[in-house]
């Protein structure tokens, strides 16, 4: 008998005659958008900084990795135009140059959604190449559209779900604040493996941005 | 054979642990802190009790139909491109995994914290084949440097002080003797970044698996799980069969309960949900290319999980989501720490799981060495009736001992153990004075006390009074 069959048959033997208690009905998912102010307050409570402009979010970062999102490219172009150059910064495709990404000062991505309940950013891997750009550099700058706030974690899960599992994003990351540890006497230290700082720039939906 | 199982030596190990004042101090301080944070987080969530009940109900339902949900999960995961391996026990699991990772050779195999890989003794098995597993969770890495297993489910190096960790780093890595937590963490980041960059394979556990989509979820704070699952070409996820939930929406209740119970956070920094091998999003595309095995969670059902499935009370042990809350409130864990429990799982959940997974003969003392005060059950986010399971196992241990269940002999033996040295006696009395009626609170004394009214300790103990009188 294969391991699979012997495992299943032993579980079935164990469960013979067992009546399963009912599975609770799913909690209704709240409709409508989440509150931006709540999102911001929760995110700030775990150390996320909000910046009005990309330039201020980048601070003195020099070598900057970008994801492949068109919004990121557009924001970088606007920044370069406004500065009359990139302000001494160099930008490169973080997702195609890992060696450079390991040395970068910052990474810029978008987040597909924010979650008001927890101050969480949703990075949906099939929509953007942001997995490593948001993880390897010590600073992660995320552009988030103001109209993309979901109310709860339940709403976030509902937004990810597809009837056909093959249609689900192969990886989705929920990000709530910078990388942290408390493994040494429970003292909080940021940036243990991932970014030490997470900065969010809120952006307007395209219609409002290009009237 | 179960690697590293020492639960038979509980008496000796806990006696030694009681003598370690530094460890007791560190654990006392840390568990107090976590308990405070957890309490505050729970108080901010008025629906806490409803969430616990929902979580319990979801798990109880799933476990009672485990065969169905397991098959559904595997089918959907395979449809999404995951290669699934089935392992019927620990040996099976380590053999499958060592086979899959043999190509790593000299290159590091980066590991994200996973209790199930501790259970199956994976590092030991990999090292025996000349492979190089590297733990990447900071606490686990500290423990690996020290050559010790973790002593807490959530905070692996909870029993060590910063000064001890600084000395360990100084000895092993040549850093400053008085390095701060910040500096120690930076050292770990630098060294582990190199390991990540060189790694051939990443091994993780699974926190929750979703039957309807074939997805699985991992939670963390550090980012080492994200690195482990994105930088190497192959991601191997090792999963116990009890990790299932039926629907994607069921994750919500657990995302709300687990971080609050574990660390008092409203959410940990990162959750990753995987559905099939990740696309080549990194600089060097990995899984699903080159014909190697894809992202592969082998449901490693090891030891006796299947035996637990039949009995309802025992089955509830499998609801555990490994949050560590029951450790943090356990007066026994607080005194003796994690290693004394002699295996992977310490505290009340260890006393519940070890005898069931390893066999009662391997761990007879554990069910009797636990608090039955109920704090663990009250704190458990999935409402496992820990004291009741412990009582049940205690009866089994008593029978295995060849005496009447819970007979006086056993209880008295334990009592005698606490009386043997003045220091332990003082400790027992101090606990008693602090409002821990010994017979009720401490497993070892319970049977004994039920039959013989335990003398109620005076407000000042006889020992103290005697000391004064003999001046
Ligand atoms: S038994 Fe309950 S409290 Fe203890 S680790 Fe498991 S889920 Fe947490």
XYZ file of C-alpha atoms and ligand atoms in Angstrom:
690
model
C 0.000 0.000 0.000
C 1.296 3.466 -0.804
C 1.951 5.923 2.015
C -1.008 7.925 0.770
C -3.411 5.005 0.926
C -2.232 3.739 4.279
C -2.473 7.210 5.782
C -5.967 7.765 4.477
C -7.202 4.348 5.476
C -5.888 4.754 9.002
C -7.548 8.133 9.342
C -10.783 6.611 8.091
C -10.509 3.741 10.548
C -10.039 6.230 13.343
C -12.988 8.309 12.265
C -15.394 5.442 11.626
C -18.740 6.274 13.196
C -17.624 9.781 14.107
C -20.187 12.394 13.274
C -18.665 15.713 12.324
C -19.931 18.730 14.243
C -21.217 21.407 11.857
C -18.866 23.832 10.149
C -19.817 27.368 11.212
C -21.243 29.479 8.392
C -18.742 32.014 7.119
C -18.870 35.463 8.666
C -20.474 37.935 6.264
C -17.811 39.993 4.517
C -18.417 43.721 4.943
C -19.003 45.444 1.626
C -17.752 48.863 0.653
C -14.385 50.436 1.168
C -12.417 50.545 4.400
C -11.586 53.715 6.229
C -8.352 55.316 5.171
C -7.888 57.014 8.548
C -8.216 53.695 10.395
C -5.766 52.057 8.002
C -3.296 54.826 8.598
C -3.641 54.788 12.383
C -3.148 51.019 12.609
C -0.181 51.087 10.234
C 1.425 53.929 12.169
C 0.950 51.977 15.387
C 3.408 49.376 14.073
C 5.951 51.885 12.790
C 4.831 52.558 9.202
C 5.594 56.143 8.078
C 3.349 58.023 5.680
C 4.967 60.453 3.236
C 3.332 62.935 0.886
C 5.897 62.561 -1.849
C 8.109 59.845 -3.212
C 11.135 62.112 -2.809
C 10.559 62.506 0.898
C 9.829 58.790 1.307
C 13.117 57.895 -0.374
C 15.070 60.231 1.890
C 18.772 59.883 1.215
C 18.518 56.494 -0.505
C 20.825 56.488 -3.529
C 20.538 53.114 -5.179
C 16.842 52.416 -5.655
C 15.270 49.210 -6.959
C 11.876 49.360 -8.627
C 9.227 46.743 -9.324
C 7.662 46.333 -12.761
C 4.421 48.183 -11.919
C 3.652 50.973 -14.425
C 2.580 53.207 -11.509
C 6.058 52.900 -10.038
C 7.714 53.783 -13.347
C 5.394 56.771 -13.736
C 6.100 57.981 -10.203
C 9.844 57.687 -10.747
C 9.540 59.623 -14.029
C 7.571 62.385 -12.315
C 10.173 62.526 -9.567
C 12.992 62.815 -12.087
C 11.154 65.567 -13.977
C 10.413 67.518 -10.798
C 13.969 67.254 -9.511
C 15.428 68.145 -12.870
C 17.103 64.749 -12.749
C 16.745 61.944 -10.260
C 18.322 63.931 -7.455
C 21.528 61.937 -7.533
C 19.625 58.672 -7.269
C 19.941 55.734 -9.569
C 16.956 53.525 -10.303
C 17.079 49.968 -11.635
C 14.788 46.986 -12.191
C 15.071 45.212 -8.877
C 13.359 42.085 -10.091
C 15.891 41.403 -12.827
C 19.153 42.156 -11.046
C 19.438 40.289 -7.803
C 23.059 41.151 -7.093
C 22.262 44.866 -7.300
C 19.067 44.346 -5.328
C 21.061 42.872 -2.457
C 23.045 46.127 -2.312
C 20.182 48.567 -2.911
C 19.258 51.267 -0.373
C 15.544 51.144 -1.117
C 12.878 49.332 -3.106
C 9.734 50.900 -4.558
C 6.606 48.854 -5.246
C 2.909 49.411 -5.185
C 0.562 47.576 -2.852
C -2.589 46.181 -4.439
C -4.682 46.909 -1.328
C -4.562 48.236 2.216
C -6.560 46.668 5.062
C -8.127 49.106 7.511
C -8.624 46.578 10.334
C -4.918 45.941 10.720
C -2.986 48.582 8.748
C -1.835 45.855 6.378
C -0.579 46.114 2.786
C -1.487 43.346 0.347
C 1.157 42.476 -2.211
C -0.413 40.213 -4.829
C 2.412 38.409 -6.562
C 0.691 37.727 -9.875
C -0.005 41.439 -10.359
C 3.490 42.783 -9.865
C 7.072 41.649 -9.478
C 7.478 43.068 -6.023
C 8.315 40.118 -3.884
C 12.046 40.666 -3.498
C 12.031 44.417 -4.199
C 9.836 44.832 -1.112
C 11.976 42.517 0.978
C 15.720 42.772 0.385
C 16.546 46.509 0.673
C 16.549 48.126 4.133
C 13.814 50.581 3.066
C 10.560 49.602 1.371
C 8.495 52.410 -0.153
C 4.981 51.326 -1.126
C 2.629 53.352 -3.296
C -0.978 52.738 -2.324
C -4.068 54.128 -3.979
C -6.410 55.845 -1.544
C -9.387 54.084 -3.061
C -7.908 50.624 -2.489
C -8.623 50.234 1.217
C -10.508 47.109 2.262
C -12.288 47.077 5.610
C -11.189 43.741 7.142
C -8.902 40.756 6.784
C -12.001 38.815 5.776
C -12.583 41.242 2.907
C -8.922 40.852 1.911
C -9.251 37.060 1.778
C -12.456 37.412 -0.242
C -10.635 39.661 -2.715
C -7.969 36.992 -3.203
C -10.298 34.034 -3.584
C -11.003 32.484 -6.987
C -13.293 29.559 -7.724
C -10.522 27.912 -9.691
C -7.458 27.593 -7.439
C -5.226 27.727 -10.505
C -6.497 31.291 -11.006
C -5.414 32.452 -7.557
C -2.272 34.496 -7.232
C 0.526 32.032 -6.624
C 1.868 34.060 -3.795
C 0.339 36.912 -1.834
C 2.101 38.668 1.008
C 0.411 40.610 3.790
C 2.739 43.276 5.159
C 2.045 45.005 8.470
C 4.963 47.222 9.394
C 8.692 46.641 8.994
C 10.563 43.409 9.703
C 10.903 42.910 13.429
C 12.177 40.515 16.055
C 11.954 40.214 19.804
C 14.004 37.059 20.165
C 16.608 38.570 22.490
C 15.022 39.192 25.882
C 11.887 40.356 24.087
C 13.561 43.604 23.033
C 12.092 44.976 19.815
C 14.635 45.269 17.000
C 13.551 46.340 13.505
C 14.975 45.152 10.219
C 16.188 41.743 11.309
C 15.805 40.091 7.899
C 13.596 42.376 5.863
C 13.304 46.162 5.661
C 14.000 48.237 8.737
C 11.626 50.938 7.509
C 8.341 50.824 5.631
C 7.051 54.059 4.118
C 3.753 54.507 2.344
C 2.902 57.165 -0.217
C -0.844 57.450 -0.805
C -1.730 58.096 -4.432
C -4.880 59.206 -6.226
C -6.801 56.965 -8.590
C -5.712 57.478 -12.227
C -8.816 59.459 -13.223
C -8.113 62.075 -10.585
C -4.398 62.141 -11.340
C -4.883 62.760 -15.085
C -8.001 64.889 -15.430
C 13.039 5.968 16.978
C 12.276 9.552 17.833
C 15.233 11.813 17.598
C 16.048 13.798 20.710
C 13.271 12.324 22.843
C 14.243 12.582 26.499
C 10.876 12.860 28.187
C 11.666 9.771 30.297
C 14.291 11.836 32.036
C 11.818 14.483 33.068
C 12.651 14.189 36.756
C 16.362 14.721 36.281
C 15.912 17.441 33.664
C 13.423 19.434 35.680
C 15.530 19.085 38.815
C 18.489 20.517 36.924
C 16.367 23.283 35.458
C 15.109 24.301 38.874
C 18.704 24.922 39.864
C 19.267 27.383 37.020
C 18.393 30.765 38.480
C 19.356 32.713 35.370
C 17.050 30.661 33.202
C 14.206 30.917 35.693
C 14.655 34.669 35.842
C 14.745 35.057 32.064
C 11.668 32.910 31.508
C 9.745 34.579 34.317
C 10.443 38.019 32.952
C 9.680 37.129 29.343
C 6.481 35.212 30.021
C 5.228 38.052 32.239
C 5.821 40.484 29.389
C 4.092 38.362 26.775
C 1.161 37.723 29.086
C 0.742 41.444 29.639
C 0.815 42.155 25.921
C -1.568 39.345 25.142
C -3.977 40.519 27.829
C -4.009 44.038 26.433
C -4.545 42.818 22.868
C -7.397 40.546 23.895
C -9.053 43.287 25.942
C -9.245 45.443 22.815
C -11.261 42.796 20.992
C -14.725 42.466 22.533
C -15.647 39.493 20.358
C -12.701 37.421 21.650
C -14.815 34.612 23.094
C -16.877 34.305 19.920
C -13.688 34.068 17.889
C -12.351 31.295 20.113
C -15.577 29.368 19.747
C -15.562 29.784 15.976
C -11.939 28.669 15.737
C -12.626 25.644 17.897
C -15.682 24.714 15.839
C -13.830 25.058 12.523
C -10.999 22.858 13.753
C -13.275 20.277 15.377
C -15.297 19.957 12.187
C -12.219 19.701 9.978
C -10.549 17.075 12.148
C -13.689 14.957 12.194
C -13.610 14.933 8.388
C -9.874 14.964 8.041
C -9.696 12.379 5.259
C -12.054 14.427 3.108
C -10.306 17.762 3.596
C -6.853 16.264 3.266
C -7.691 14.753 -0.097
C -9.360 17.932 -1.254
C -6.325 19.983 -0.269
C -3.923 17.661 -2.041
C -6.017 17.554 -5.214
C -6.298 21.322 -5.437
C -2.675 21.903 -4.539
C -1.609 19.485 -7.251
C -3.934 21.164 -9.717
C -2.156 24.424 -8.906
C 1.203 22.810 -9.669
C 2.487 21.715 -6.272
C 4.228 18.355 -6.025
C 2.919 16.568 -2.942
C 4.774 13.772 -1.186
C 3.124 11.617 1.464
C 5.141 10.512 4.466
C 3.702 8.020 6.894
C 6.130 8.673 9.718
C 9.167 10.685 10.748
C 11.650 8.369 9.068
C 9.631 8.403 5.886
C 9.480 12.189 5.974
C 13.184 12.746 6.589
C 14.037 10.253 3.867
C 11.815 11.934 1.314
C 13.215 15.323 2.228
C 16.865 14.317 2.267
C 16.281 12.721 -1.131
C 14.805 15.931 -2.509
C 17.552 18.150 -1.159
C 20.580 15.923 -1.707
C 21.620 18.115 -4.625
C 22.355 20.957 -2.193
C 25.738 19.429 -1.386
C 27.860 21.989 0.395
C 25.361 24.781 -0.122
C 23.228 25.879 2.789
C 19.667 24.660 3.163
C 17.907 27.624 4.722
C 15.152 26.768 7.157
C 12.319 28.880 8.456
C 11.106 28.026 11.936
C 8.951 24.947 11.827
C 7.930 22.804 14.776
C 7.151 19.848 12.571
C 10.704 19.692 11.255
C 11.832 19.654 14.888
C 9.411 16.810 15.469
C 10.812 14.685 12.686
C 14.410 15.495 13.637
C 15.068 16.923 10.196
C 18.266 18.843 10.958
C 19.808 15.777 12.494
C 18.878 13.687 9.462
C 20.248 16.294 7.043
C 23.492 16.676 8.957
C 23.900 12.907 9.070
C 24.045 13.043 5.257
C 26.607 15.790 5.232
C 24.082 18.479 4.328
C 23.996 21.870 5.996
C 20.643 23.066 7.380
C 20.754 26.656 8.608
C 17.996 27.926 10.887
C 17.139 31.497 9.936
C 14.662 32.626 12.593
C 16.853 34.664 14.941
C 15.878 32.708 18.045
C 16.304 29.378 16.289
C 19.649 30.462 14.895
C 20.815 31.379 18.388
C 19.733 27.934 19.550
C 21.509 26.297 16.649
C 24.703 28.217 17.495
C 24.350 27.045 21.087
C 23.740 23.460 19.977
C 20.422 23.351 21.811
C 16.852 22.737 20.720
C 14.374 25.618 21.074
C 12.867 26.006 24.536
C 9.663 27.827 23.599
C 7.362 27.479 20.586
C 7.317 31.178 19.736
C 10.465 32.536 21.414
C 13.027 29.756 20.941
C 15.769 31.367 23.072
C 13.415 32.657 25.767
C 15.562 31.117 28.502
C 18.696 33.042 27.543
C 19.601 36.533 28.654
C 21.039 39.098 26.294
C 24.368 38.796 28.116
C 24.430 35.046 27.531
C 23.625 35.498 23.852
C 26.326 38.163 23.535
C 28.850 35.760 25.086
C 27.719 32.965 22.774
C 28.201 35.219 19.723
C 31.564 36.346 21.079
C 32.754 32.749 21.414
C 31.372 31.522 18.109
C 31.636 34.576 15.908
C 34.194 36.788 17.614
C 31.863 39.720 18.244
C 31.985 42.046 21.249
C 31.253 40.484 24.653
C 28.830 43.266 25.529
C 26.935 43.605 22.242
C 23.410 45.032 22.459
C 20.312 43.287 21.122
C 20.445 45.690 18.171
C 24.070 44.781 17.425
C 23.500 41.062 17.858
C 20.567 41.227 15.475
C 22.654 43.110 12.894
C 25.341 40.420 13.088
C 22.736 37.737 12.489
C 21.291 39.674 9.564
C 24.675 40.015 7.894
C 25.664 36.373 8.283
C 22.267 34.991 7.359
C 21.963 37.235 4.292
C 24.996 35.449 2.898
C 23.452 32.069 3.687
C 20.237 33.105 1.942
C 22.155 34.299 -1.098
C 24.028 30.983 -1.347
C 21.138 28.696 -0.428
C 20.078 25.921 -2.737
C 16.827 25.053 -1.024
C 14.417 26.640 1.437
C 12.452 24.560 3.921
C 9.458 25.932 5.788
C 6.566 24.614 7.804
C 2.888 25.383 7.227
C 0.667 27.257 9.660
C -2.645 26.725 7.904
C -3.620 24.851 4.749
C -6.816 25.610 2.861
C -8.643 22.605 1.450
C -10.856 24.457 -1.056
C -7.978 26.214 -2.823
C -4.936 24.059 -2.076
C -3.259 27.134 -0.574
C -1.176 27.357 2.557
C -0.290 30.213 4.839
C 2.791 31.090 6.871
C 3.008 33.802 9.534
C 6.106 35.541 10.842
C 7.633 38.810 12.014
C 11.210 38.660 10.821
C 10.989 38.145 7.065
C 13.129 35.022 7.131
C 10.186 32.948 5.924
C 9.715 35.312 3.000
C 13.417 34.974 2.186
C 13.428 31.200 2.640
C 10.487 30.816 0.289
C 11.623 33.284 -2.373
C 15.411 33.202 -2.812
C 16.189 29.487 -3.271
C 14.986 27.747 -6.388
C 13.141 25.062 -4.459
C 10.698 25.636 -1.639
C 9.892 22.621 0.458
C 7.036 23.024 2.914
C 6.618 20.370 5.587
C 3.082 20.098 6.842
C 1.313 18.116 9.534
C -2.048 16.713 8.499
C -3.869 18.652 11.198
C -3.096 22.056 9.687
C -6.160 22.104 7.459
C -9.089 24.472 7.359
C -11.896 23.993 4.832
C -12.216 27.472 3.289
C -10.018 30.445 2.514
C -12.376 32.592 4.582
C -11.645 30.400 7.630
C -8.172 31.938 7.782
C -9.672 35.169 9.077
C -10.498 33.917 12.547
C -7.066 32.359 12.938
C -5.312 35.489 11.710
C -7.163 37.383 14.398
C -6.458 34.859 17.164
C -2.944 33.573 16.602
C -0.845 36.773 16.704
C -2.771 38.138 19.692
C -2.352 34.860 21.554
C 1.275 34.382 20.639
C 2.822 37.812 21.074
C -0.026 40.252 21.730
C 0.299 41.777 18.246
C -2.839 42.530 16.280
C -1.115 40.911 13.338
C 2.425 39.679 12.766
C 4.480 41.656 10.249
C 4.101 39.161 7.428
C 1.753 36.479 6.212
C 2.484 34.669 2.986
C -0.196 32.702 1.161
C 1.038 30.241 -1.444
C -1.146 28.643 -4.084
C 1.073 26.580 -6.328
C 4.738 27.232 -7.109
C 5.548 30.930 -7.142
C 6.128 32.493 -10.533
C 9.627 33.503 -11.535
C 9.238 36.832 -9.846
C 12.676 36.984 -8.341
C 15.807 37.877 -10.267
C 16.560 34.216 -10.830
C 13.293 32.428 -11.462
C 13.057 29.369 -9.377
C 10.350 26.826 -8.748
C 8.567 25.194 -11.609
C 11.533 25.602 -13.936
C 14.216 23.156 -14.859
C 12.126 20.099 -14.180
C 13.004 19.783 -10.502
C 10.336 19.182 -7.963
C 8.159 22.232 -7.552
C 7.051 23.823 -4.344
C 6.273 20.686 -2.494
C 4.502 20.377 0.800
C 4.901 16.766 1.808
C 2.116 16.199 4.308
C 4.439 14.616 6.796
C 2.113 12.880 9.099
C 4.531 11.608 11.597
C 4.399 9.563 14.715
C 0.942 8.846 15.983
C -1.245 11.651 14.740
C -3.502 9.162 13.088
C -4.019 7.339 16.362
C -5.228 10.578 17.899
C -7.928 10.974 15.343
C -10.396 8.459 16.752
C -11.058 9.721 20.264
C -12.862 13.027 20.510
C -11.017 14.347 23.553
C -7.659 13.259 22.214
C -8.533 14.569 18.787
C -8.967 18.035 20.242
C -5.188 18.121 20.884
C -4.800 18.383 17.136
C -6.628 21.714 17.154
C -3.469 23.358 18.515
C -2.235 26.291 16.428
C 1.125 26.481 18.267
C 0.653 29.937 19.732
C 2.540 29.291 22.967
C -0.070 30.967 25.184
C -0.437 27.921 27.418
C 3.313 27.919 28.079
C 3.286 31.535 29.133
C 0.655 30.999 31.824
C 1.898 27.666 33.131
C 3.496 27.863 36.604
C 5.440 24.676 35.941
C 6.825 25.847 32.582
C 7.833 29.074 34.241
C 9.935 27.211 36.774
C 11.529 24.528 34.629
C 11.593 26.002 31.102
C 11.241 24.125 27.842
C 14.100 21.653 27.721
C 13.006 19.766 30.837
C 9.976 18.479 28.962
C 12.386 16.360 26.994
C 11.058 16.902 23.506
C 9.941 19.427 20.941
C 6.816 20.712 22.680
C 7.058 22.119 26.192
C 4.460 23.337 28.655
C 0.866 22.106 28.800
C 0.670 21.425 25.085
C 3.907 19.450 25.353
C 2.508 17.444 28.241
C -0.498 16.752 26.011
C 1.279 16.027 22.737
C 4.462 14.215 23.720
C 2.807 11.228 25.441
C 0.351 10.932 22.568
C 2.820 11.315 19.715
C 5.716 9.459 21.288
C 3.734 6.955 23.372
C 2.767 7.122 27.021
C 5.657 4.898 28.054
C 8.070 7.485 26.775
C 6.567 10.334 28.770
C 4.700 9.070 31.800
C 5.729 11.934 34.029
C 4.602 14.741 31.745
C 0.826 14.664 32.245
C 1.396 14.615 35.984
C 3.846 17.481 35.986
C 1.506 20.088 34.683
C -0.643 22.714 36.206
C -4.262 21.717 36.294
C -5.335 25.151 37.370
C -7.068 25.848 34.090
C -5.176 28.988 33.124
C -3.858 27.163 30.082
C -7.325 26.230 28.935
C -8.677 29.728 29.489
C -5.872 31.170 27.419
C -6.036 28.643 24.601
C -7.363 30.352 21.470
C -8.863 27.129 20.128
C -10.301 26.035 23.480
C -8.466 22.757 23.898
C -9.517 21.283 27.254
C -5.880 20.910 28.271
C -6.462 19.916 31.928
C -9.020 17.334 30.900
C -6.725 15.775 28.326
C -3.953 15.809 30.928
C -6.148 14.046 33.458
C -7.043 11.464 30.874
C -3.390 10.932 30.007
C -2.528 10.887 33.712
C -4.877 7.963 34.139
C -3.244 6.209 31.241
C 0.179 6.933 32.702
C -0.964 5.525 36.034
C -2.125 2.352 34.349
C 1.091 2.138 32.407
C 2.880 2.453 35.719
C 1.238 -0.796 36.804
C -0.815 0.643 39.594
C -4.324 1.881 40.172
C -4.996 4.929 38.007
C -3.626 7.976 39.697
C -2.726 5.921 42.762
C -1.192 7.411 45.829
C 2.181 5.899 45.152
C 2.790 8.061 42.145
C 1.560 11.250 43.720
C 3.588 10.692 46.848
C 6.639 9.904 44.836
C 6.297 13.256 43.184
C 5.662 14.960 46.466
C 8.777 13.362 47.869
C 10.684 14.692 44.922
C 9.690 18.209 45.819
C 10.593 17.600 49.455
C 14.018 16.241 48.724
C 15.961 19.461 48.906
C 15.226 22.453 51.066
C 15.177 24.695 48.080
C 12.499 22.848 46.208
C 10.533 22.450 49.377
C 10.693 26.182 49.872
C 9.591 26.703 46.314
C 6.646 24.392 46.723
C 5.631 26.117 49.917
C 6.057 29.527 48.432
C 3.763 28.573 45.592
C 1.300 27.256 48.097
C 1.360 30.486 50.071
C 0.906 32.512 46.946
C -2.479 30.955 46.616
C -1.629 27.884 44.630
C -3.320 25.174 46.652
C -0.755 22.536 45.880
C -3.148 19.692 45.547
C -5.199 21.522 42.977
C -2.533 23.372 41.078
C 0.252 20.926 40.615
C -0.408 17.683 38.862
C 2.049 15.723 40.916
C 0.262 16.552 44.136
C -3.261 16.305 42.961
C -4.071 12.646 43.554
C -2.286 12.680 46.836
C -4.157 15.709 48.021
C -7.513 14.385 46.982
C -7.046 11.535 49.397
C -5.241 13.311 52.209
C -6.160 16.836 52.998
C -2.943 18.612 52.213
C -1.869 20.580 55.265
C -2.697 24.171 54.617
C 0.575 26.077 54.780
C 0.702 28.690 57.494
C 1.026 32.289 56.427
C 4.639 31.972 57.468
C 5.987 28.555 56.924
C 7.139 26.309 59.682
C 10.592 26.542 58.214
C 10.620 30.310 58.515
C 9.234 30.201 62.050
C 11.692 27.555 63.067
C 14.544 29.599 61.692
C 13.422 32.505 63.831
C 12.899 30.481 66.975
C 16.254 28.844 66.817
C 18.050 32.156 66.767
S -2.632 24.293 23.169
Fe -3.757 26.174 22.772
S -2.648 27.709 23.964
Fe -1.274 25.951 23.825
S 0.004 26.358 22.020
Fe -1.756 25.152 21.327
S -3.252 26.654 20.646
Fe -1.782 27.750 21.901
